[in-house]
Coordinates of C-alpha atoms in Angstrom, one line a residue:
M1 CA -53.8 -0.5 -8.0
P2 CA -50.9 -2.6 -6.5
Q3 CA -50.2 -5.9 -8.0
D4 CA -52.1 -8.9 -6.7
I5 CA -51.0 -9.9 -3.2
D6 CA -49.3 -13.1 -4.2
S7 CA -48.1 -12.1 -7.7
F8 CA -44.5 -11.5 -6.6
A9 CA -44.3 -14.1 -3.8
S10 CA -45.5 -16.9 -6.1
R11 CA -43.0 -16.2 -8.9
T12 CA -40.4 -18.9 -9.4
D13 CA -37.7 -16.2 -9.0
A14 CA -39.3 -14.8 -5.9
D15 CA -36.9 -13.7 -3.2
A16 CA -37.1 -12.6 0.5
V17 CA -38.2 -9.1 -0.5
D18 CA -41.1 -10.5 -2.6
R19 CA -42.2 -12.6 0.4
I20 CA -42.0 -9.6 2.7
V21 CA -44.0 -7.4 0.4
G22 CA -46.6 -10.2 0.0
Q23 CA -46.9 -10.5 3.7
W24 CA -47.5 -6.8 4.1
R25 CA -50.1 -6.8 1.4
R26 CA -51.9 -9.7 3.1
E27 CA -51.7 -8.1 6.6
R28 CA -52.2 -4.5 5.6
P29 CA -54.2 -4.3 2.4
D30 CA -54.7 -0.6 3.0
L31 CA -51.0 0.1 2.3
D32 CA -49.0 -0.1 -0.9
P33 CA -45.7 -1.8 0.1
S34 CA -44.4 -1.8 -3.4
P35 CA -41.5 0.7 -2.7
M36 CA -40.1 -2.1 -0.5
H37 CA -39.3 -4.0 -3.8
V38 CA -36.7 -1.3 -4.6
I39 CA -35.6 0.0 -1.2
G40 CA -35.4 -3.5 0.4
R41 CA -33.3 -4.8 -2.5
I42 CA -31.0 -1.8 -2.4
T43 CA -30.6 -2.3 1.4
R44 CA -29.9 -6.0 1.1
L45 CA -27.5 -5.4 -1.8
H46 CA -25.6 -2.8 0.3
W47 CA -25.1 -5.2 3.1
A48 CA -24.0 -8.0 0.8
L49 CA -21.7 -5.8 -1.3
D50 CA -20.2 -4.1 1.7
E51 CA -19.1 -7.5 3.1
R52 CA -17.7 -8.7 -0.3
L53 CA -15.9 -5.4 -1.0
G54 CA -14.4 -5.4 2.5
R55 CA -12.6 -8.7 1.8
V56 CA -10.3 -6.9 -0.6
F57 CA -9.6 -4.1 1.8
E58 CA -8.8 -6.5 4.5
R59 CA -6.1 -8.2 2.4
Y60 CA -4.3 -4.8 2.4
D61 CA -5.0 -4.2 6.1
L62 CA -7.3 -1.4 5.3
G63 CA -10.8 -0.4 6.3
R64 CA -13.2 1.0 3.8
G65 CA -12.5 4.6 5.0
E66 CA -8.7 4.2 4.8
F67 CA -9.0 2.7 1.3
D68 CA -11.2 5.7 0.4
M69 CA -8.6 8.1 1.7
L70 CA -5.7 6.5 -0.2
A71 CA -7.7 6.2 -3.4
T72 CA -8.7 9.9 -3.1
L73 CA -5.1 10.9 -2.8
R74 CA -4.1 8.6 -5.7
R75 CA -6.7 9.8 -8.1
S76 CA -5.9 13.4 -7.3
G77 CA -2.8 13.1 -9.5
P78 CA 0.7 14.2 -8.8
P79 CA 1.9 15.2 -6.3
F80 CA -0.9 13.1 -4.7
E81 CA -1.4 15.7 -2.0
L82 CA -4.5 17.3 -0.6
T83 CA -5.6 19.3 2.4
A84 CA -7.5 17.6 5.2
G85 CA -10.5 19.7 4.1
E86 CA -10.3 18.5 0.5
L87 CA -10.1 14.9 1.8
R88 CA -13.1 15.5 4.0
E89 CA -15.1 16.9 1.1
S90 CA -14.2 14.1 -1.3
T91 CA -14.9 11.3 1.2
M92 CA -17.9 13.0 2.9
V93 CA -16.9 12.2 6.5
T94 CA -16.3 14.4 9.5
S95 CA -13.0 16.2 10.1
G96 CA -12.5 14.0 13.2
A97 CA -12.9 10.8 11.1
V98 CA -10.4 12.2 8.5
T99 CA -7.9 12.9 11.3
K100 CA -8.3 9.4 12.8
R101 CA -7.8 7.8 9.4
I102 CA -4.8 10.0 8.5
D103 CA -3.2 9.2 11.9
R104 CA -3.5 5.5 11.2
L105 CA -2.3 5.8 7.6
E106 CA 0.7 8.0 8.7
R107 CA 1.7 5.4 11.4
A108 CA 1.6 2.7 8.7
G109 CA 3.9 4.9 6.5
L110 CA 1.3 5.2 3.7
V111 CA 0.8 9.0 4.0
S112 CA 2.8 11.9 5.3
R113 CA 1.7 15.3 6.7
R114 CA 3.3 18.7 6.3
A115 CA 2.3 22.3 7.0
A116 CA 0.7 24.2 4.2
E117 CA 3.0 27.0 2.9
D118 CA 0.1 29.5 2.7
D119 CA -1.6 28.5 6.0
A120 CA 0.4 27.7 9.0
R121 CA -2.5 25.9 10.6
G122 CA -3.4 23.9 7.5
R123 CA -1.9 20.5 6.8
L124 CA -1.2 18.8 3.5
I125 CA -1.6 15.1 3.3
R126 CA 0.6 13.3 0.8
L127 CA 0.6 9.8 -0.4
T128 CA 4.0 8.2 0.2
H129 CA 5.7 5.9 -2.3
R130 CA 4.7 2.9 -0.2
G131 CA 1.1 4.2 0.0
Q132 CA 1.0 4.6 -3.8
E133 CA 2.2 1.1 -4.3
L134 CA -0.3 -0.3 -1.8
I135 CA -3.3 1.6 -3.3
D136 CA -2.3 0.8 -6.8
G137 CA -2.4 -2.9 -6.0
A138 CA -5.6 -2.6 -3.8
V139 CA -7.5 -0.7 -6.5
E140 CA -6.6 -3.3 -9.1
Q141 CA -8.1 -6.0 -6.9
H142 CA -11.0 -3.8 -6.0
V143 CA -12.0 -3.2 -9.7
R144 CA -11.6 -6.9 -10.4
N145 CA -13.8 -7.7 -7.5
E146 CA -16.4 -5.2 -8.6
T147 CA -16.4 -6.6 -12.1
R148 CA -16.9 -10.1 -10.7
L149 CA -19.7 -8.9 -8.5
L150 CA -21.5 -7.4 -11.5
A151 CA -20.9 -10.4 -13.8
G152 CA -24.6 -11.4 -13.6
L153 CA -25.6 -8.3 -15.6
T154 CA -25.0 -7.6 -19.3
A155 CA -23.3 -4.4 -20.3
D156 CA -26.6 -3.0 -21.3
E157 CA -28.2 -3.9 -18.0
R158 CA -25.3 -2.3 -16.1
S159 CA -25.7 0.9 -18.1
T160 CA -29.5 1.0 -17.4
L161 CA -28.9 0.3 -13.7
T162 CA -26.2 3.0 -13.6
D163 CA -28.7 5.5 -15.2
L164 CA -31.5 4.5 -12.9
L165 CA -29.4 4.8 -9.7
R166 CA -28.0 8.1 -10.8
K167 CA -31.6 9.4 -11.4
L168 CA -32.7 8.0 -8.0
G169 CA -29.7 9.7 -6.3
R170 CA -30.6 13.1 -7.9
T171 CA -34.3 12.9 -7.1
L172 CA -34.2 11.8 -3.4
P173 CA -35.9 14.4 -1.4
D174 CA -33.8 16.5 0.9
E175 CA -34.5 16.0 4.6

């Protein structure tokens, strides 16, 4: 049986999600809104984290997708070069989105493109020296920011949360 209608909403550490769940329990006692405790918090955290992470990217005149492209190239190792298809797979965006991001990054001098030697239609995208310097600085700030954002959790809590989120990701039903 779900927890008492007001048990979460009346806690001293109750938040907006607890209040929402309590309201649904009151208005629709035939439903169990307890999944909202998890999904609602994940959703709210996504919004809050996206905004806070974006602040670092903006300092480097990058959007999240552009940061992701540069970071993918940088962590690929020397020569920091991938095909557009490899970038698409690694970043999980459409080929059109990859092209748009590469175009912007190329205009900014952060990546270069060249024809693949074994496929005349294929293009290799390479991180330029300027792009490497920019992403190295940006990723340092990004990791510092993420560390700061997780400072409210102990190392053990972070490990437990990591394991639980990994499990949730693996067990989501396919649609």
